[in-house]
Amino acid sequence: MTNTPVRTRMAPSPTGELHVGSFSIILKNYAFAKKHGGQFVLRVEDTDKVREVEGAGERLLNTIKAYGLSWDEGPDVGGPHAPYTQSERLDLYVEKANELVESGHAYHCFCSREKLEAVREKAREEKRPPKYDRHCRNLSKEEVVKKLSENGEFVIRLAVPDNRSIVYTDLIRGDIEVNSDIIDDQVLLKSDGFPTYHLAVVVDDNDMEISHIMRGEEWLSSTPKHILLYEAFGWKPPVFAHIPIYLNPNGKGKMSKRKGDVSAQSFLDKGYLPEALLNFFMILGWTPKDQRDIISLEEYVQEFDPQDISKKSVAFDIDKLNWLNGVYIRKMWDENQVDLVTRLEKFTPTDFPQAKLDQILPLIYERLEKLSDIEELSDFFYRDIKVDRSLLLKKADKELVSKQLDELYAGLNEIEWTTSEIEKVVRSIQEEHDYKKNQFFMMVRIAVTGKKATPPLFETIEVLGKDLTLRRLKLALT
Ligand code: GLU
C-alpha cells in the first residue's frame, strides 16, 4: 500500500433498482475505506438520460441506507468535491474534453449516424470488429474550425494510439495486458454535450481523489480505455479490482431477473434482516481466515482484504441466506425481543391478533426464516382452517377417528385451560386406549390446525383457546 489516503467510491446509475451484486460491491468499497481510515464516496452517474428511470436515484440511496450503510461524501451529504451527481458537473466534462483536443489526445468527429452505421455494417461484412474508421481523426485544424462554425453536430472522440500495450495490475486478477488496437476511438463527449461514461468516470474519479476502484467484472473491458484517458490527462490511475459477478442460485448463468429477484431492496421487502444480508454478502465469495460464517460488520471491516476475493463467480446461495437469516432472527429473539417485534410489525397481516403476539411468537420464532414467514406459520391461530380429510384418515378409519375426536372433546371440555392440563388429558386418552402414537397425535394436530407441521402441540392448543379447539374437534370430520 502507498501512503495516499484510501478513498473508494460507488457510482451507481439511476437506470433501475440496485442489483444485489452492486450492493455487495458497495459493501466491499465501504469496508475497505473504513479499514484504512479513509472515505467512502457515493456518486450518482446520471449521464445516460435515455436509460434513466424516474425516482431510481433516490431509491438507490434509500436502499443502501436501509441496509445500514452510509457514505462520507455524496449527493445528499455533500463534501469537498461536490456536486456528486454527474448531471450537475457537465461544464467540467466539456472543459476536460476540450483539454484533450488541445493536447492532441482527442478530436472532433462530424460523421453522421448513417455514415457510422455504414462503416459498422461494412466491418461486419468483412468480419472485422465494428470500429470507427477514424475518418475525422485526419481532418486539418482549418477543416474542423470551418465545420464547427457551420454549427454542425459533432462528438469528441479519444484518439486511441496504435499498437500500444496497456498494462495494469488488478488487485484480484493480477497483471493485465491489452493491446490498444482492439480499442475503438471512444466517444468522450456526445453531441448533446453530455459526457459518455468513460470520460465522466475518469474525470470524476480523479477529481474526487479516488485511490481504489472496486467494481463489477463487467467493466473489465472499459478499464484499458480509462487507463488511456488517465495517461492522456497525465494523471496517475487508481488501483483497480474487478469483482466476479454472482451466478444464479443453481450455479448456472449470471444472476438475472428471469431466474428470480435480483434487486437489493426486494430482499429487505421479503423480510430478510439487513444484518443477515450484510453477513451473507460478506461471506459470498470471500472467507474470513478462520472460515467462520457469522461475522459482524465491524469484524469484516477489520478482516476484509480484496485480494482474497474469489476469482471465480460464486452462486447466490439462497439456502445459506435463509439459514443465516434464521440464525439472526433467533439471536434477536435472545438479545432484543422488542426490536424483533417492532420489525415483525411490517410483516404481520392485518387480521393478525396483535394481543396474542406475545403467546404466538415464542411458539414460532424458531421456524421463521424470513420475517414474512410469520403469516404462513401462524395463520391457523386466527383464520379458518381447511382440514384435509384424507390426511385425517390416513392411518385410521373414520369410525376410529370419530371416536377419538369425541373422547378428546369430552376430556378437554372439562379441564382448566393450561398446557399441562391439556397434555395430561390428550396423553391419557392415548394411553388408556393404547392408540398408536403416530396416528393419534398427528390426527389431533391436523384436526386443530389443519397442518402437518406446527409448533409444539400442547402449547399450540393452549394458545388456540378452548372454544376454538373444541369447535375444530367437532367440525374436523364434517
Ligand atoms: N455508473 C457505472 C454503473 O452504473 C459505474 C461503473 C464503475 O464503477 O465504474 O455501474
Short mmCIF file of C-alpha atoms and ligand atoms in Angstrom, two decimals:
data_model
loop_
_atom_site.label_atom_id
_atom_site.label_comp_id
_atom_site.label_asym_id
_atom_site.label_seq_id
_atom_site.Cartn_x
_atom_site.Cartn_y
_atom_site.Cartn_z
CA MET A 1 0.00 0.00 0.00
CA THR A 2 1.16 3.50 -0.75
CA ASN A 3 0.76 6.43 1.56
CA THR A 4 -2.04 8.06 -0.40
CA PRO A 5 -5.21 8.14 1.69
CA VAL A 6 -7.66 5.41 0.80
CA ARG A 7 -10.75 6.77 -0.91
CA THR A 8 -13.22 4.40 -2.51
CA ARG A 9 -16.45 5.07 -4.28
CA MET A 10 -19.56 3.56 -5.69
CA ALA A 11 -21.04 5.20 -8.72
CA PRO A 12 -24.46 3.75 -9.47
CA SER A 13 -26.54 4.88 -12.41
CA PRO A 14 -30.22 5.59 -11.78
CA THR A 15 -31.35 3.24 -14.51
CA GLY A 16 -33.25 0.78 -12.32
CA GLU A 17 -33.27 -0.94 -8.96
CA LEU A 18 -29.97 -1.59 -7.20
CA HIS A 19 -28.84 -5.13 -8.06
CA VAL A 20 -27.71 -7.38 -5.19
CA GLY A 21 -24.35 -7.74 -6.97
CA SER A 22 -23.92 -3.96 -6.96
CA PHE A 23 -24.90 -3.81 -3.34
CA SER A 24 -22.28 -6.36 -2.40
CA ILE A 25 -19.70 -4.25 -4.21
CA ILE A 26 -20.79 -1.20 -2.25
CA LEU A 27 -20.19 -3.18 0.93
CA LYS A 28 -16.66 -4.03 -0.18
CA ASN A 29 -15.80 -0.44 -1.07
CA TYR A 30 -17.26 0.72 2.22
CA ALA A 31 -15.32 -1.82 4.27
CA PHE A 32 -12.03 -1.19 2.51
CA ALA A 33 -12.23 2.57 3.06
CA LYS A 34 -13.15 2.13 6.74
CA LYS A 35 -10.41 -0.42 7.31
CA HIS A 36 -7.82 2.10 6.17
CA GLY A 37 -9.35 5.08 7.92
CA GLY A 38 -10.34 6.56 4.58
CA GLN A 39 -13.54 7.79 2.98
CA PHE A 40 -16.27 6.11 1.01
CA VAL A 41 -17.85 8.32 -1.65
CA LEU A 42 -21.21 7.89 -3.30
CA ARG A 43 -21.60 9.41 -6.75
CA VAL A 44 -24.67 9.27 -8.95
CA GLU A 45 -23.80 8.71 -12.61
CA ASP A 46 -26.83 10.04 -14.41
CA THR A 47 -25.42 11.00 -17.79
CA ASP A 48 -27.44 8.47 -19.75
CA LYS A 49 -30.71 10.32 -19.95
CA VAL A 50 -32.24 7.74 -22.29
CA ARG A 51 -31.94 4.90 -19.80
CA GLU A 52 -32.66 6.93 -16.68
CA VAL A 53 -35.65 5.77 -14.63
CA GLU A 54 -37.65 8.36 -12.73
CA GLY A 55 -37.04 8.21 -8.96
CA ALA A 56 -34.41 5.48 -9.26
CA GLY A 57 -31.61 7.72 -7.91
CA GLU A 58 -33.42 8.38 -4.67
CA ARG A 59 -34.44 4.74 -4.30
CA LEU A 60 -30.81 3.62 -4.73
CA LEU A 61 -29.70 5.82 -1.87
CA ASN A 62 -32.60 4.75 0.34
CA THR A 63 -31.88 1.08 -0.23
CA ILE A 64 -28.24 1.48 0.77
CA LYS A 65 -29.31 3.34 3.91
CA ALA A 66 -31.90 0.67 4.73
CA TYR A 67 -29.05 -1.84 4.79
CA GLY A 68 -27.39 0.32 7.40
CA LEU A 69 -24.51 1.65 5.32
CA SER A 70 -23.62 5.30 4.87
CA TRP A 71 -21.18 7.36 2.85
CA ASP A 72 -18.80 10.12 3.86
CA GLU A 73 -19.41 12.22 0.76
CA GLY A 74 -22.33 12.11 -1.62
CA PRO A 75 -25.23 13.93 -3.27
CA ASP A 76 -27.23 14.36 -0.06
CA VAL A 77 -24.40 14.96 2.42
CA GLY A 78 -22.12 16.99 0.16
CA GLY A 79 -18.37 17.07 0.63
CA PRO A 80 -15.23 18.78 -0.64
CA HIS A 81 -15.76 17.58 -4.22
CA ALA A 82 -19.44 18.46 -4.58
CA PRO A 83 -21.57 18.15 -6.57
CA TYR A 84 -21.71 14.33 -6.52
CA THR A 85 -24.31 13.99 -9.25
CA GLN A 86 -22.80 13.94 -12.71
CA SER A 87 -25.55 15.89 -14.47
CA GLU A 88 -24.56 18.82 -12.22
CA ARG A 89 -20.96 18.63 -13.37
CA LEU A 90 -21.40 18.93 -17.15
CA ASP A 91 -19.19 22.00 -17.58
CA LEU A 92 -16.26 20.12 -16.12
CA TYR A 93 -16.53 17.31 -18.67
CA VAL A 94 -16.75 19.74 -21.61
CA GLU A 95 -13.69 21.56 -20.30
CA LYS A 96 -11.76 18.31 -19.91
CA ALA A 97 -12.77 17.02 -23.34
CA ASN A 98 -11.57 20.26 -24.90
CA GLU A 99 -8.32 19.95 -22.98
CA LEU A 100 -7.75 16.57 -24.61
CA VAL A 101 -8.50 18.03 -28.05
CA GLU A 102 -5.94 20.78 -27.37
CA SER A 103 -3.28 18.28 -26.33
CA GLY A 104 -3.97 16.09 -29.38
CA HIS A 105 -5.42 13.16 -27.44
CA ALA A 106 -8.94 13.64 -28.73
CA TYR A 107 -10.63 15.02 -31.83
CA HIS A 108 -13.92 16.34 -33.16
CA CYS A 109 -15.91 13.90 -35.21
CA PHE A 110 -18.66 15.15 -37.51
CA CYS A 111 -19.72 11.85 -39.04
CA SER A 112 -23.44 11.34 -39.31
CA ARG A 113 -25.28 8.41 -37.73
CA GLU A 114 -25.93 6.98 -41.19
CA LYS A 115 -22.28 7.12 -42.09
CA LEU A 116 -21.24 5.46 -38.83
CA GLU A 117 -23.81 2.73 -39.34
CA ALA A 118 -22.49 2.12 -42.88
CA VAL A 119 -18.93 1.84 -41.52
CA ARG A 120 -20.06 -0.66 -38.90
CA GLU A 121 -22.04 -2.63 -41.45
CA LYS A 122 -19.03 -2.86 -43.75
CA ALA A 123 -16.84 -4.06 -40.87
CA ARG A 124 -19.40 -6.70 -40.01
CA GLU A 125 -19.47 -7.89 -43.61
CA GLU A 126 -15.70 -8.13 -43.65
CA LYS A 127 -15.83 -9.90 -40.27
CA ARG A 128 -13.75 -7.19 -38.59
CA PRO A 129 -14.60 -5.72 -35.16
CA PRO A 130 -17.03 -2.84 -35.82
CA LYS A 131 -14.71 0.07 -35.14
CA TYR A 132 -14.96 3.68 -36.26
CA ASP A 133 -12.82 4.23 -39.38
CA ARG A 134 -11.19 7.36 -37.91
CA HIS A 135 -12.31 9.48 -40.84
CA CYS A 136 -12.38 12.70 -38.80
CA ARG A 137 -9.14 11.98 -36.98
CA ASN A 138 -7.30 13.25 -40.02
CA LEU A 139 -9.21 16.49 -40.57
CA SER A 140 -7.00 19.57 -40.61
CA LYS A 141 -7.40 22.27 -37.96
CA GLU A 142 -8.93 24.57 -40.59
CA GLU A 143 -11.47 21.96 -41.64
CA VAL A 144 -12.50 21.47 -38.03
CA VAL A 145 -12.86 25.20 -37.40
CA LYS A 146 -14.94 25.52 -40.56
CA LYS A 147 -17.26 22.66 -39.66
CA LEU A 148 -17.68 23.98 -36.12
CA SER A 149 -18.60 27.42 -37.46
CA GLU A 150 -21.27 25.79 -39.62
CA ASN A 151 -22.90 24.63 -36.37
CA GLY A 152 -22.86 21.02 -37.43
CA GLU A 153 -23.42 18.26 -34.89
CA PHE A 154 -20.25 16.72 -33.50
CA VAL A 155 -18.89 14.43 -30.85
CA ILE A 156 -15.41 14.34 -29.33
CA ARG A 157 -13.54 11.06 -29.63
CA LEU A 158 -10.46 9.68 -27.92
CA ALA A 159 -7.50 9.32 -30.31
CA VAL A 160 -6.50 5.80 -29.30
CA PRO A 161 -2.79 5.20 -30.01
CA ASP A 162 -1.83 2.39 -32.41
CA ASN A 163 -0.40 -0.90 -31.25
CA ARG A 164 0.32 0.13 -27.69
CA SER A 165 0.41 -2.30 -24.87
CA ILE A 166 -1.75 -1.13 -21.96
CA VAL A 167 -0.74 -2.73 -18.71
CA TYR A 168 -2.18 -2.56 -15.21
CA THR A 169 -2.37 -4.71 -12.12
CA ASP A 170 -5.77 -5.80 -10.90
CA LEU A 171 -5.95 -6.50 -7.17
CA ILE A 172 -7.91 -9.69 -7.80
CA ARG A 173 -6.73 -10.82 -11.23
CA GLY A 174 -3.09 -9.76 -11.19
CA ASP A 175 -1.31 -8.28 -14.22
CA ILE A 176 -3.47 -7.48 -17.20
CA GLU A 177 -2.19 -6.50 -20.61
CA VAL A 178 -4.28 -5.35 -23.54
CA ASN A 179 -3.21 -4.12 -26.98
CA SER A 180 -4.67 -0.75 -27.90
CA ASP A 181 -5.52 -1.99 -31.40
CA ILE A 182 -8.66 -3.66 -30.11
CA ILE A 183 -9.96 -0.39 -28.72
CA ASP A 184 -12.27 1.84 -30.71
CA ASP A 185 -11.80 5.61 -30.77
CA GLN A 186 -14.28 6.06 -27.92
CA VAL A 187 -16.76 8.87 -27.92
CA LEU A 188 -15.98 11.02 -24.87
CA LEU A 189 -18.44 13.85 -25.34
CA LYS A 190 -21.79 13.25 -27.03
CA SER A 191 -23.48 15.60 -29.44
CA ASP A 192 -25.90 16.74 -26.72
CA GLY A 193 -22.97 17.99 -24.64
CA PHE A 194 -23.23 15.11 -22.18
CA PRO A 195 -20.12 13.07 -21.46
CA THR A 196 -20.04 9.33 -22.00
CA TYR A 197 -19.48 7.07 -19.02
CA HIS A 198 -15.78 6.71 -19.90
CA LEU A 199 -14.96 10.40 -19.78
CA ALA A 200 -17.12 11.24 -16.77
CA VAL A 201 -15.94 8.33 -14.66
CA VAL A 202 -12.26 9.11 -15.19
CA VAL A 203 -12.63 12.85 -14.69
CA ASP A 204 -14.62 12.34 -11.50
CA ASP A 205 -12.54 9.56 -10.01
CA ASN A 206 -9.51 11.75 -10.49
CA ASP A 207 -11.20 14.91 -9.26
CA MET A 208 -12.58 13.09 -6.21
CA GLU A 209 -9.15 11.62 -5.48
CA ILE A 210 -10.36 8.03 -5.59
CA SER A 211 -7.47 5.72 -4.71
CA HIS A 212 -9.11 2.32 -5.29
CA ILE A 213 -11.83 1.35 -7.74
CA MET A 214 -13.60 -1.88 -6.91
CA ARG A 215 -16.29 -2.62 -9.43
CA GLY A 216 -18.02 -5.49 -11.19
CA GLU A 217 -16.10 -7.50 -13.74
CA GLU A 218 -18.47 -6.30 -16.45
CA TRP A 219 -16.33 -3.14 -16.51
CA LEU A 220 -13.13 -5.05 -17.19
CA SER A 221 -13.14 -4.19 -20.89
CA SER A 222 -13.59 -0.49 -20.08
CA THR A 223 -10.54 -0.25 -17.88
CA PRO A 224 -7.88 -0.08 -20.65
CA LYS A 225 -9.82 2.83 -22.13
CA HIS A 226 -9.75 4.51 -18.75
CA ILE A 227 -6.03 3.89 -18.36
CA LEU A 228 -5.50 5.58 -21.73
CA LEU A 229 -7.51 8.54 -20.52
CA TYR A 230 -5.51 8.81 -17.30
CA GLU A 231 -2.37 8.82 -19.42
CA ALA A 232 -3.72 11.40 -21.83
CA PHE A 233 -4.53 13.72 -18.94
CA GLY A 234 -1.19 13.00 -17.29
CA TRP A 235 -2.93 11.63 -14.17
CA LYS A 236 -1.99 8.68 -12.01
CA PRO A 237 -4.58 5.90 -12.32
CA PRO A 238 -6.11 4.45 -9.17
CA VAL A 239 -5.78 0.79 -8.18
CA PHE A 240 -8.39 -1.43 -9.85
CA ALA A 241 -10.15 -4.56 -8.61
CA HIS A 242 -12.77 -6.25 -10.77
CA ILE A 243 -15.17 -8.36 -8.76
CA PRO A 244 -16.74 -11.51 -10.23
CA ILE A 245 -20.50 -11.33 -10.69
CA TYR A 246 -22.91 -13.70 -8.91
CA LEU A 247 -24.38 -16.74 -10.58
CA ASN A 248 -28.00 -17.82 -10.22
CA PRO A 249 -28.75 -19.90 -7.08
CA ASN A 250 -28.50 -23.09 -9.19
CA GLY A 251 -24.94 -22.10 -10.15
CA LYS A 252 -25.84 -21.67 -13.81
CA GLY A 253 -25.55 -18.39 -15.65
CA LYS A 254 -25.13 -14.90 -14.34
CA MET A 255 -27.72 -13.93 -11.76
CA SER A 256 -30.62 -12.46 -13.66
CA LYS A 257 -34.15 -11.22 -13.20
CA ARG A 258 -35.54 -14.07 -15.22
CA LYS A 259 -34.43 -16.54 -12.53
CA GLY A 260 -35.82 -14.64 -9.55
CA ASP A 261 -35.42 -11.45 -7.60
CA VAL A 262 -32.17 -9.57 -8.02
CA SER A 263 -32.92 -6.18 -6.52
CA ALA A 264 -31.27 -5.44 -3.19
CA GLN A 265 -34.47 -3.81 -1.94
CA SER A 266 -36.60 -6.86 -2.70
CA PHE A 267 -34.71 -8.94 -0.14
CA LEU A 268 -35.43 -6.38 2.57
CA ASP A 269 -39.06 -6.29 1.48
CA LYS A 270 -39.28 -10.06 1.83
CA GLY A 271 -38.25 -9.90 5.46
CA TYR A 272 -34.56 -10.66 5.39
CA LEU A 273 -32.78 -8.72 8.13
CA PRO A 274 -30.22 -6.20 6.86
CA GLU A 275 -27.70 -7.58 9.36
CA ALA A 276 -28.12 -11.10 7.99
CA LEU A 277 -27.93 -9.89 4.39
CA LEU A 278 -24.75 -7.94 5.11
CA ASN A 279 -23.23 -11.05 6.69
CA PHE A 280 -24.33 -13.08 3.68
CA PHE A 281 -22.76 -10.68 1.18
CA MET A 282 -19.56 -10.64 3.23
CA ILE A 283 -19.04 -14.39 3.04
CA LEU A 284 -20.26 -14.87 -0.52
CA GLY A 285 -17.01 -15.20 -2.46
CA TRP A 286 -14.80 -14.31 0.50
CA THR A 287 -13.99 -16.26 3.64
CA PRO A 288 -12.52 -15.00 6.87
CA LYS A 289 -9.20 -16.60 7.80
CA ASP A 290 -10.88 -18.81 10.45
CA GLN A 291 -13.62 -19.85 7.99
CA ARG A 292 -16.47 -18.79 10.27
CA ASP A 293 -19.86 -17.99 8.80
CA ILE A 294 -21.07 -15.45 11.32
CA ILE A 295 -19.27 -12.15 11.09
CA SER A 296 -20.24 -8.64 12.11
CA LEU A 297 -19.71 -5.51 10.06
CA GLU A 298 -17.04 -4.28 12.49
CA GLU A 299 -15.13 -7.55 12.19
CA TYR A 300 -15.49 -7.54 8.42
CA VAL A 301 -14.06 -4.04 8.20
CA GLN A 302 -11.01 -5.28 10.11
CA GLU A 303 -10.55 -8.54 8.24
CA PHE A 304 -11.61 -7.90 4.64
CA ASP A 305 -8.90 -7.82 2.01
CA PRO A 306 -9.93 -7.50 -1.66
CA GLN A 307 -7.02 -9.71 -2.65
CA ASP A 308 -8.78 -12.64 -1.00
CA ILE A 309 -11.95 -12.32 -3.06
CA SER A 310 -12.63 -15.44 -5.10
CA LYS A 311 -11.53 -15.08 -8.73
CA LYS A 312 -14.39 -17.29 -9.78
CA SER A 313 -18.05 -16.32 -9.78
CA VAL A 314 -20.00 -17.87 -6.93
CA ALA A 315 -23.65 -18.85 -6.85
CA PHE A 316 -26.12 -16.74 -4.92
CA ASP A 317 -26.69 -19.44 -2.31
CA ILE A 318 -30.25 -18.71 -1.22
CA ASP A 319 -30.32 -21.68 1.18
CA LYS A 320 -27.40 -20.22 3.03
CA LEU A 321 -29.11 -16.85 3.16
CA ASN A 322 -32.25 -18.43 4.61
CA TRP A 323 -30.19 -20.26 7.19
CA LEU A 324 -28.24 -17.12 8.14
CA ASN A 325 -31.40 -15.10 8.43
CA GLY A 326 -32.87 -17.69 10.79
CA VAL A 327 -29.71 -17.50 12.90
CA TYR A 328 -30.04 -13.72 13.12
CA ILE A 329 -33.74 -13.88 13.97
CA ARG A 330 -33.07 -16.31 16.82
CA LYS A 331 -30.19 -14.15 18.03
CA MET A 332 -32.52 -11.18 18.07
CA TRP A 333 -35.09 -13.22 19.99
CA ASP A 334 -32.46 -13.94 22.65
CA GLU A 335 -30.99 -10.47 22.80
CA ASN A 336 -33.58 -7.95 21.79
CA GLN A 337 -37.16 -9.16 21.54
CA VAL A 338 -38.57 -5.65 21.43
CA ASP A 339 -36.59 -4.97 18.29
CA LEU A 340 -37.75 -8.23 16.73
CA VAL A 341 -41.39 -7.46 17.47
CA THR A 342 -41.06 -3.97 16.01
CA ARG A 343 -39.56 -5.32 12.81
CA LEU A 344 -42.22 -8.02 12.56
CA GLU A 345 -44.99 -5.43 12.62
CA LYS A 346 -44.46 -4.66 8.96
CA PHE A 347 -44.95 -8.33 8.07
CA THR A 348 -47.89 -9.34 10.24
CA PRO A 349 -51.10 -9.44 8.22
CA THR A 350 -53.88 -7.02 9.16
CA ASP A 351 -56.06 -9.76 10.65
CA PHE A 352 -53.29 -10.93 12.97
CA PRO A 353 -54.43 -10.81 16.61
CA GLN A 354 -51.83 -8.36 17.99
CA ALA A 355 -52.98 -9.07 21.55
CA LYS A 356 -51.86 -12.67 21.12
CA LEU A 357 -48.45 -11.87 19.63
CA ASP A 358 -46.77 -12.50 22.99
CA GLN A 359 -48.21 -16.01 23.04
CA ILE A 360 -47.77 -16.86 19.37
CA LEU A 361 -44.26 -15.56 18.80
CA PRO A 362 -42.49 -17.83 21.32
CA LEU A 363 -44.05 -20.79 19.53
CA ILE A 364 -42.97 -19.87 16.01
CA TYR A 365 -39.83 -17.74 16.13
CA GLU A 366 -37.57 -20.77 15.79
CA ARG A 367 -39.10 -21.62 12.45
CA LEU A 368 -39.03 -18.11 10.99
CA GLU A 369 -36.56 -17.99 8.15
CA LYS A 370 -37.79 -14.63 6.94
CA LEU A 371 -39.92 -12.16 8.85
CA SER A 372 -42.59 -12.57 6.19
CA ASP A 373 -42.94 -16.26 7.13
CA ILE A 374 -44.95 -15.14 10.13
CA GLU A 375 -48.21 -15.29 8.19
CA GLU A 376 -47.77 -18.84 6.97
CA LEU A 377 -46.53 -20.09 10.34
CA SER A 378 -49.30 -18.52 12.38
CA ASP A 379 -52.41 -18.22 10.22
CA PHE A 380 -54.18 -21.22 11.78
CA PHE A 381 -54.28 -19.34 15.09
CA TYR A 382 -56.67 -16.70 13.71
CA ARG A 383 -58.04 -17.82 10.35
CA ASP A 384 -60.49 -20.56 9.43
CA ILE A 385 -58.65 -23.76 8.65
CA LYS A 386 -59.24 -26.34 5.99
CA VAL A 387 -58.83 -29.90 7.19
CA ASP A 388 -57.73 -32.35 4.56
CA ARG A 389 -59.93 -35.38 5.25
CA SER A 390 -57.58 -37.79 3.58
CA LEU A 391 -54.79 -36.72 5.92
CA LEU A 392 -57.01 -37.05 8.92
CA LEU A 393 -57.99 -40.57 7.91
CA LYS A 394 -54.61 -41.59 6.64
CA LYS A 395 -53.76 -44.03 9.42
CA ALA A 396 -57.16 -44.92 10.91
CA ASP A 397 -60.70 -45.35 9.61
CA LYS A 398 -63.47 -42.88 10.04
CA GLU A 399 -65.09 -44.71 12.91
CA LEU A 400 -61.97 -44.73 15.00
CA VAL A 401 -61.07 -41.10 14.29
CA SER A 402 -64.60 -40.02 15.08
CA LYS A 403 -64.41 -41.86 18.40
CA GLN A 404 -61.06 -40.28 19.21
CA LEU A 405 -62.37 -36.82 18.43
CA ASP A 406 -65.33 -37.36 20.74
CA GLU A 407 -63.09 -38.51 23.55
CA LEU A 408 -60.83 -35.51 23.11
CA TYR A 409 -63.82 -33.19 23.09
CA ALA A 410 -65.20 -34.63 26.29
CA GLY A 411 -61.84 -34.68 28.02
CA LEU A 412 -60.79 -31.16 27.07
CA ASN A 413 -64.18 -29.70 27.77
CA GLU A 414 -63.78 -30.31 31.47
CA ILE A 415 -60.33 -29.02 32.26
CA GLU A 416 -58.74 -25.79 33.29
CA TRP A 417 -57.10 -24.47 30.09
CA THR A 418 -53.35 -24.79 30.70
CA THR A 419 -50.69 -26.53 28.69
CA SER A 420 -50.06 -29.13 31.37
CA GLU A 421 -53.75 -29.98 31.82
CA ILE A 422 -54.19 -30.24 28.06
CA GLU A 423 -51.19 -32.51 27.80
CA LYS A 424 -52.44 -34.70 30.64
CA VAL A 425 -55.83 -35.24 29.01
CA VAL A 426 -54.54 -35.89 25.49
CA ARG A 427 -51.86 -38.29 26.69
CA SER A 428 -54.18 -40.17 29.00
CA ILE A 429 -56.68 -40.77 26.18
CA GLN A 430 -53.90 -42.15 24.00
CA GLU A 431 -52.55 -44.36 26.77
CA GLU A 432 -55.90 -45.58 28.05
CA HIS A 433 -56.93 -46.87 24.60
CA ASP A 434 -53.44 -47.72 23.53
CA TYR A 435 -53.82 -45.69 20.33
CA LYS A 436 -50.83 -45.71 18.00
CA LYS A 437 -48.92 -42.56 18.96
CA ASN A 438 -48.06 -41.70 15.43
CA GLN A 439 -51.63 -41.81 14.22
CA PHE A 440 -53.20 -40.24 17.26
CA PHE A 441 -51.02 -37.17 17.75
CA MET A 442 -50.85 -36.42 14.03
CA MET A 443 -54.64 -36.70 13.84
CA VAL A 444 -55.04 -34.22 16.72
CA ARG A 445 -52.58 -31.81 15.14
CA ILE A 446 -54.35 -31.88 11.79
CA ALA A 447 -57.80 -31.60 13.35
CA VAL A 448 -56.99 -28.46 15.33
CA THR A 449 -54.56 -26.68 12.98
CA GLY A 450 -55.10 -28.12 9.52
CA LYS A 451 -51.32 -28.55 9.23
CA LYS A 452 -48.91 -31.43 9.46
CA ALA A 453 -46.15 -29.32 10.94
CA THR A 454 -46.83 -26.86 13.74
CA PRO A 455 -45.21 -25.58 16.90
CA PRO A 456 -45.33 -27.94 19.93
CA LEU A 457 -48.84 -29.38 20.06
CA PHE A 458 -49.99 -28.74 23.63
CA GLU A 459 -48.73 -25.15 23.72
CA THR A 460 -50.40 -24.58 20.39
CA ILE A 461 -53.72 -25.91 21.69
CA GLU A 462 -53.47 -23.67 24.72
CA VAL A 463 -52.94 -20.57 22.58
CA LEU A 464 -55.77 -21.57 20.25
CA GLY A 465 -58.09 -21.39 23.27
CA LYS A 466 -60.80 -23.69 24.49
CA ASP A 467 -63.67 -22.53 22.30
CA LEU A 468 -61.78 -22.70 19.05
CA THR A 469 -60.16 -26.04 19.87
CA LEU A 470 -63.43 -27.67 20.80
CA ARG A 471 -65.15 -26.26 17.73
CA ARG A 472 -62.40 -27.62 15.48
CA LEU A 473 -62.55 -31.04 17.11
CA LYS A 474 -66.28 -31.13 16.47
CA LEU A 475 -66.00 -29.95 12.86
CA ALA A 476 -62.96 -31.94 11.83
CA LEU A 477 -64.84 -34.75 10.17
CA THR A 478 -67.69 -32.78 8.70
N1 GLU B 1 -22.10 4.08 -13.48
C1 GLU B 1 -21.49 2.80 -13.55
C2 GLU B 1 -22.50 1.80 -13.08
O1 GLU B 1 -23.63 2.01 -13.27
C3 GLU B 1 -20.23 2.79 -12.72
C4 GLU B 1 -19.26 1.75 -13.08
C5 GLU B 1 -17.96 1.94 -12.34
O2 GLU B 1 -17.95 1.61 -11.14
O3 GLU B 1 -17.02 2.46 -12.89
O4 GLU B 1 -22.26 0.78 -12.51
#
